[in-house]
Coordinates of C-alpha atoms in Angstrom, one line a residue:
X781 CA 0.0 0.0 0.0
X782 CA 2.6 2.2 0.9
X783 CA 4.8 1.6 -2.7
X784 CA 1.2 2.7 -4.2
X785 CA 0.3 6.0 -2.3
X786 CA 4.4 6.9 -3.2
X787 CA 3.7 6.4 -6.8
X788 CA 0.3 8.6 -7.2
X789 CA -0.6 11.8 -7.5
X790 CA -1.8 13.9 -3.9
X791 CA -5.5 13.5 -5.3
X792 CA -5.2 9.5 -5.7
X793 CA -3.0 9.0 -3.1
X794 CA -6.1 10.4 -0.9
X795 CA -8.2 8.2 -2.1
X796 CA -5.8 5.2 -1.7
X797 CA -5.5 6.5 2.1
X798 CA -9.5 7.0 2.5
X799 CA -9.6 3.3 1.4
X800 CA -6.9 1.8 3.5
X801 CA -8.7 4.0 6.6
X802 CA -12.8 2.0 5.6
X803 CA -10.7 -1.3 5.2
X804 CA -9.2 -1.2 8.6
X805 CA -12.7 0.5 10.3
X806 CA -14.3 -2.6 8.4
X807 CA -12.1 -5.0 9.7
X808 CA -12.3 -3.8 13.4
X809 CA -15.6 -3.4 12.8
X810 CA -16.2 -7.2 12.1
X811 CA -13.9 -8.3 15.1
X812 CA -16.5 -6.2 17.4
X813 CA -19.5 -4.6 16.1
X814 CA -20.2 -2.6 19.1
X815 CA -17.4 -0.5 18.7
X816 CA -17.8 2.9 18.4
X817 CA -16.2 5.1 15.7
X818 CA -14.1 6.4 18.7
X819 CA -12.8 3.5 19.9
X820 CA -11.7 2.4 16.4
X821 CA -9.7 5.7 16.1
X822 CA -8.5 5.2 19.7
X823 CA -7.6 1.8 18.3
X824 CA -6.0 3.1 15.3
X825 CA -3.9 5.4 16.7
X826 CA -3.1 2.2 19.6
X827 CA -1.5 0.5 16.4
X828 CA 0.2 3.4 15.5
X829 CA 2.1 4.0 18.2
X830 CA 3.2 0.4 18.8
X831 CA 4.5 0.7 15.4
X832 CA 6.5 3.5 16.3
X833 CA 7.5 1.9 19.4
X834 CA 9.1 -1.0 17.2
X835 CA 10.8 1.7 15.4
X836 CA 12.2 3.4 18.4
X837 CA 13.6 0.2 20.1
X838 CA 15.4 -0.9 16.4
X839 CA 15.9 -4.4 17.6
X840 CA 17.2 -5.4 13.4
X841 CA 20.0 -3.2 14.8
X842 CA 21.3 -4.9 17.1
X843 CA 22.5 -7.2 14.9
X844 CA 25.6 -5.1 14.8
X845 CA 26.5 -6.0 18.4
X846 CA 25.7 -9.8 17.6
X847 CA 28.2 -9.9 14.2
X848 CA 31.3 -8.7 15.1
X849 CA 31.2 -11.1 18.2
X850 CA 30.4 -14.2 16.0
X851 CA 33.1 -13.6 13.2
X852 CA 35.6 -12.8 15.9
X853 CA 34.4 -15.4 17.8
X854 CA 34.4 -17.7 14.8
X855 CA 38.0 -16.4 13.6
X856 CA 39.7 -17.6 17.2
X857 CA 37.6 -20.7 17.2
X858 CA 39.6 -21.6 13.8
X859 CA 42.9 -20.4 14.6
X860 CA 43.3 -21.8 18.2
X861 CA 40.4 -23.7 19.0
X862 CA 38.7 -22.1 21.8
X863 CA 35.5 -20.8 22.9
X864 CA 33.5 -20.6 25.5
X865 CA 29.8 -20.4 25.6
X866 CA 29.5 -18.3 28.6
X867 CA 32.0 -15.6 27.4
X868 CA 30.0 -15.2 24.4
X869 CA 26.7 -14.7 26.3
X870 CA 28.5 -12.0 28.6
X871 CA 30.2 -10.2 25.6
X872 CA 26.4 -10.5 23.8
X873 CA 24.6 -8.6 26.9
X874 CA 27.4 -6.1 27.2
X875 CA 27.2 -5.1 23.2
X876 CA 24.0 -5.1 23.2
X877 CA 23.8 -2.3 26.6
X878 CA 26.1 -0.5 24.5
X879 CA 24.2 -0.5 21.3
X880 CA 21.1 0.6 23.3
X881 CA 23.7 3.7 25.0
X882 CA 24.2 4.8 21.2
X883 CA 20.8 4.5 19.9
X884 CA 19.3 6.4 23.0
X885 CA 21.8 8.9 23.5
X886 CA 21.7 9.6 19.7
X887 CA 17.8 10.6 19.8
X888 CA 18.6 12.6 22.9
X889 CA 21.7 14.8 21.5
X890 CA 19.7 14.9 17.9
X891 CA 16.8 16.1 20.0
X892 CA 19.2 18.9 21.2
X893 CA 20.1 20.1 17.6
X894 CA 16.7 19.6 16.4
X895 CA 17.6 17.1 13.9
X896 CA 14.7 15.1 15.6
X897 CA 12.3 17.7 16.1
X898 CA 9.3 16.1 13.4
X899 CA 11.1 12.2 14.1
X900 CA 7.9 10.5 15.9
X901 CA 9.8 7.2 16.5
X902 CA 12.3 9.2 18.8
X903 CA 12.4 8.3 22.6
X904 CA 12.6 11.6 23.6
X905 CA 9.5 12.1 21.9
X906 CA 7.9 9.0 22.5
X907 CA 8.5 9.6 26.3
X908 CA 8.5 13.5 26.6
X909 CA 11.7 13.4 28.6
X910 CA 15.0 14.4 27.7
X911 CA 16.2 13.8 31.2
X912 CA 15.0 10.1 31.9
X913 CA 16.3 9.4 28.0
X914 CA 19.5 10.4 28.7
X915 CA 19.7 8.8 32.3
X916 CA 18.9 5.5 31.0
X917 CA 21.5 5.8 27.9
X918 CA 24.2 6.0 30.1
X919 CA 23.1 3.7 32.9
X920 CA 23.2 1.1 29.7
X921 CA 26.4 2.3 29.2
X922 CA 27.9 2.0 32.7
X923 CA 26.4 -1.3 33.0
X924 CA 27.9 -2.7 29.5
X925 CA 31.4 -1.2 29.7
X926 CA 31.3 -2.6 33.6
X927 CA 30.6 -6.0 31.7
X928 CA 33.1 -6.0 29.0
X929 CA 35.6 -4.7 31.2
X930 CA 35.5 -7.8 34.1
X931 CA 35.5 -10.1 31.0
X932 CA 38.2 -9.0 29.7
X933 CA 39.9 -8.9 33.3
X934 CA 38.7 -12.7 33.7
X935 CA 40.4 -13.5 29.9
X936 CA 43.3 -11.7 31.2
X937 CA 43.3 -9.5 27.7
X938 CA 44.6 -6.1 28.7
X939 CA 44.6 -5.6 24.9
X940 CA 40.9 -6.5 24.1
X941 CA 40.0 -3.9 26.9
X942 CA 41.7 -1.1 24.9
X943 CA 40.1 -2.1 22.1
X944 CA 36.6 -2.1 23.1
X945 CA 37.7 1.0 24.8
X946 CA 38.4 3.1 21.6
X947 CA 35.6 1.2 20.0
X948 CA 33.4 2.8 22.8
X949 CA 35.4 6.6 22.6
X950 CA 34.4 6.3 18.6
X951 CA 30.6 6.0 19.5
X952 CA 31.0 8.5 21.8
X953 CA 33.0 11.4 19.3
X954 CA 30.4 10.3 16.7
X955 CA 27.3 11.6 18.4
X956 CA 28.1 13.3 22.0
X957 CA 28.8 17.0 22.3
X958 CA 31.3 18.6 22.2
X959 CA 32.7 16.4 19.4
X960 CA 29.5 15.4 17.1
X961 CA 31.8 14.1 14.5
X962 CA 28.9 12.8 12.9
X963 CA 27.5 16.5 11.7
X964 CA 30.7 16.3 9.8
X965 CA 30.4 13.5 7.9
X966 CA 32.5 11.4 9.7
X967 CA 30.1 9.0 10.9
X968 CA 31.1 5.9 8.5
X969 CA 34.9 5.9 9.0
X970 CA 34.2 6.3 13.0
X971 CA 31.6 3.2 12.5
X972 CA 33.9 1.1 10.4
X973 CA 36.7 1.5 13.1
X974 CA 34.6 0.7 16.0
X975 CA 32.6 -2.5 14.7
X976 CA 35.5 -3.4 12.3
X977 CA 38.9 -3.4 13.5
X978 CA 38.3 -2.4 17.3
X979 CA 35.2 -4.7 17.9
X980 CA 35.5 -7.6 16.2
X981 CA 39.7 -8.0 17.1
X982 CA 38.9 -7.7 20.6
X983 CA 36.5 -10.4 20.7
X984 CA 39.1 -12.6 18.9
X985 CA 41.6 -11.9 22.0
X986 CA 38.8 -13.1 24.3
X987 CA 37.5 -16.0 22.7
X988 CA 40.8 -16.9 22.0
X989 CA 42.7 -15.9 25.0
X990 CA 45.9 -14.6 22.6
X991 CA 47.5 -11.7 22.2
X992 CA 48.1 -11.5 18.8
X993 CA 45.7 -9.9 16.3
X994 CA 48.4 -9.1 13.7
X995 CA 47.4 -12.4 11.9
X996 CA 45.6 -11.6 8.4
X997 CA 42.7 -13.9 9.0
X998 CA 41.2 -11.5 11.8
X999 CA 42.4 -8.2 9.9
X1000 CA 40.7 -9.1 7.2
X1001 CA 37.6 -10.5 9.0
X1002 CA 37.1 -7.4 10.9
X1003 CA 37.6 -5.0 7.7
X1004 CA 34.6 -6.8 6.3
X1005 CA 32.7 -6.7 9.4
X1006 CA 33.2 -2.8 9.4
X1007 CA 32.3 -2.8 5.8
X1008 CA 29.2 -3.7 5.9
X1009 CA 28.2 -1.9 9.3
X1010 CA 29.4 1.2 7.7
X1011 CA 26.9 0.8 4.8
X1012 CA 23.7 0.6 7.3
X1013 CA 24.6 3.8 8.3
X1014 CA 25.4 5.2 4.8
X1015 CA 21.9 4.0 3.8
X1016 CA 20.2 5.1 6.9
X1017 CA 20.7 9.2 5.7
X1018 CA 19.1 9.2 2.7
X1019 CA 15.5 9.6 3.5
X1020 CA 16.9 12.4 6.1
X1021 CA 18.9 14.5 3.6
X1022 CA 16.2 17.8 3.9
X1023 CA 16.3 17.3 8.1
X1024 CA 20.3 17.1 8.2
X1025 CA 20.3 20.4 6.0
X1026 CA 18.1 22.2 8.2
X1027 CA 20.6 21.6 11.1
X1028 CA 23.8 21.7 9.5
X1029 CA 24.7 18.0 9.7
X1030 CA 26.7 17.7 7.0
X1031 CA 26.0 14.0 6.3
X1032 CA 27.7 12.6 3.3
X1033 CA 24.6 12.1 1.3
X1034 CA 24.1 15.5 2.2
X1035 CA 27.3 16.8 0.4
X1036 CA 27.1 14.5 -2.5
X1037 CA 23.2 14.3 -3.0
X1038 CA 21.3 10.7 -3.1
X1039 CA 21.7 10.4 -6.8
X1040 CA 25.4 10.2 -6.4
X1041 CA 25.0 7.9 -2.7
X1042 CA 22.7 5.2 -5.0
X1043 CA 26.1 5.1 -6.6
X1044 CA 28.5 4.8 -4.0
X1045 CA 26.2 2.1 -2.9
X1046 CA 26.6 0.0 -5.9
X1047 CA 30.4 0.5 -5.7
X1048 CA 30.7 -0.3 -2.2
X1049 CA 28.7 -3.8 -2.8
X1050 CA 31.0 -4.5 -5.4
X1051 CA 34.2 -3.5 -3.8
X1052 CA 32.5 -6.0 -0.4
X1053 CA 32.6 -8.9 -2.9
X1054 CA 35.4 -8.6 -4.9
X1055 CA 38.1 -7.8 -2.1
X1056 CA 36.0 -11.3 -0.2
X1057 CA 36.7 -13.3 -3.4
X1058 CA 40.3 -11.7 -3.5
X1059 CA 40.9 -12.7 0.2
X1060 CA 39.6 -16.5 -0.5
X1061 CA 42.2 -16.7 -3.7
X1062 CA 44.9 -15.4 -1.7
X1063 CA 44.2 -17.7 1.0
X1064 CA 43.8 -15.4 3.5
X1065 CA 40.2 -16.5 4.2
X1066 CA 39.1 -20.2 3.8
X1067 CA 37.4 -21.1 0.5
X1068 CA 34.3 -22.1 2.7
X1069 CA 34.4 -18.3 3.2
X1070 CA 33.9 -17.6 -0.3
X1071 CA 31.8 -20.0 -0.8
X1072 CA 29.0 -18.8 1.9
X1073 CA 29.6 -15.3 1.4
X1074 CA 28.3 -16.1 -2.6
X1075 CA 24.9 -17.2 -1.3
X1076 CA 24.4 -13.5 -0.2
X1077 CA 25.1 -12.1 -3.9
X1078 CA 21.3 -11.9 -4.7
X1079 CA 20.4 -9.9 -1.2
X1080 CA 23.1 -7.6 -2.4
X1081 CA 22.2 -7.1 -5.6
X1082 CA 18.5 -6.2 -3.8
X1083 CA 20.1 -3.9 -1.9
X1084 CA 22.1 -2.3 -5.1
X1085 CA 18.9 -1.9 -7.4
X1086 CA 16.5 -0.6 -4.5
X1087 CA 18.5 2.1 -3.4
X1088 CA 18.9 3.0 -7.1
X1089 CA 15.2 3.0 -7.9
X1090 CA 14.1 4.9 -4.9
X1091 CA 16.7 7.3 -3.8
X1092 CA 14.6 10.2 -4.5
X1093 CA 11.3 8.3 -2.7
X1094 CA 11.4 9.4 1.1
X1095 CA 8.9 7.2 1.9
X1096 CA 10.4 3.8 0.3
X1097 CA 14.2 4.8 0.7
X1098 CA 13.6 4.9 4.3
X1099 CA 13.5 0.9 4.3
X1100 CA 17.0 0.9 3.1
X1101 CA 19.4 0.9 6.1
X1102 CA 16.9 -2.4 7.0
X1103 CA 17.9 -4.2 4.2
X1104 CA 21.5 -3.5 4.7
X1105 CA 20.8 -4.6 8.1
X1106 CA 19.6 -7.9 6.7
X1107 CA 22.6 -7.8 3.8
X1108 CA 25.1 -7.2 7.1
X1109 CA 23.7 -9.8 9.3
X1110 CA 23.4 -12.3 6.6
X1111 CA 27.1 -12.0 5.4
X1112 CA 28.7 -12.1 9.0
X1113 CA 26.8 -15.2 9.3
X1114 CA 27.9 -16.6 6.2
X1115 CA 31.3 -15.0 7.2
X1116 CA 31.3 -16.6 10.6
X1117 CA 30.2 -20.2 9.1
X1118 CA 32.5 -20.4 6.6
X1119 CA 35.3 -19.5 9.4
X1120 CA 33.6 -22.3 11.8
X1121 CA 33.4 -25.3 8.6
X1122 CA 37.3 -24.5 7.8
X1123 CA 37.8 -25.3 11.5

């Protein structure tokens, strides 16, 4: 419904909306006819906010605290053959504290700017409170670093807790005042350094309990890993190009317009696959590697031709940065496998 209403004119699209509105009356309607037209608003607007509730929380991207712990994980399991379960459950929690400090603090601080101001799946403006937002960001964040820092302690990696540690200052220079690198348009190389190198290397050291992470296997694990976490964010600016003017964010899509960013896309897709095929000849990665990694080609090429049909289309583009969610989480998996089968 939603592709057709993008694709009419202001006078159909109406109509199309008047529709949707008697099909949903008719079908609350017929689960209980005493129900006034009231209480079908009431329950219209009921379903409206959940949906922006499930915006809000983002759960599909949280997948970027679960990747860089499996393909690190997955990278020490084949190079020294350890893991433990119950590290990997502890590291889990903690990323995932500290993906909910980033997402939170990030409506707050965009709040600030005004950046958010007509964003209805903010917290802030989901819970009309800047304060309680921003207490419970950094609680999350307290409690995760707290986390990763004892495991680390109990692996006895002083190494992985540096890691995480500038993996954690670069989500904090991206977003939190005074730096707010992100206004600059440094979010992606910020984002490809913390998942990527930082993220995914430390959870090698502590899955594997070894202090080396100059071995080419992991560097070029966690270059992917950052690869693909970079383009999720990339993706997620284009339906906000007008908004990031307005405040003077100077996202990339910003300076080089969407038409140009539907390009950039296709490149970086390409340039994903052919430096993963280029790693499997060289034998730096296993060939079960390139052979997983393969299986994701048509997700990818979804990912290249939808972004190039609807850059200009706020209302479809904005589904984007979830298909390179699905394209990142389906790649470290295939990543991560192929790593395990080698083993």
């Amino acid at each position: 419904m939603a592709a057709a209403f993008c694709n009419l004119s202001p006078g159909s699209g109406f109509k199309i909306l008047n529709e949707s509105h008697l099909t949903r009356r008719i079908f609350i309607r017929q689960a209980d006819p005493s129900k006034t037209d009231n209480e079908e608003d009431k329950e219209e607007e009921d379903i409206s906010k959940v949906t922006l509730i499930w915006r809000a929380i983002k759960l599909p991207i949280y997948s970027v605290a679960l990747v860089p712990l499996t393909v690190g994980s997955a990278a020490a399991l084949l190079q020294t053959g350890m893991f433990s379960a119950g590290r990997f459950f502890l590291l889990l929690v903690s990323s995932v504290f500290i993906i909910a400090w980033l997402n939170l603090s990030n409506d707050v601080y965009d709040f600030d700017t005004g950046a958010d101001k007509n964003k209805k799946e903010s917290v802030v403006n989901l819970l009309g409170s800047r304060t309680g937002t921003l207490v419970a960001a950094y609680s999350l964040l307290a409690l995760g670093s707290t986390l990763l820092t004892w495991t680390s302690i109990q692996a006895g990696s002083k190494r992985a807790i540096l890691l995480l540690a500038c993996a954690i200052t670069c989500g904090y220079i991206y977003q939190c005042p005074p730096f707010r690198l992100s206004y600059q348009g440094l979010g992606e190389p910020l984002c490809f350094a913390a998942f990527g190198p930082f993220a995914t290397s430390a959870f090698y050291l502590l899955q594997g309990t070894t202090s080396d992470i100059s071995h080419p296997l992991i560097l070029s694990s966690s270059v992917l890993v950052g690869f693909t976490t970079s383009l999720i964010l990339f993706c997620s600016h284009f339906h906000q190009v007008e908004g990031d003017k307005a405040v003077g964010k100077k996202s990339p899509l910003v300076r080089i317009g969407t038409e140009t960013g539907a390009k950039v896309v296709k490149l970086a897709i390409v340039a994903l696959y052919v430096l993963t095929f280029a790693l499997g000849l060289s034998r730096v990665l296993p060939f079960t590697c390139i052979l997983l990694c393969a299986l994701t080609l048509p997700l990818a090429k979804l990912v290249v031709s939808y972004v190039q049909e609807n850059h200009k289309d706020n209302q479809k583009i904005f589904m984007a940065k979830y298909y390179c969610v699905r394209l990142h989480t389906l790649f470290g998996a295939a990543l991560a496998a192929g790593l395990v089968l080698a083993r």
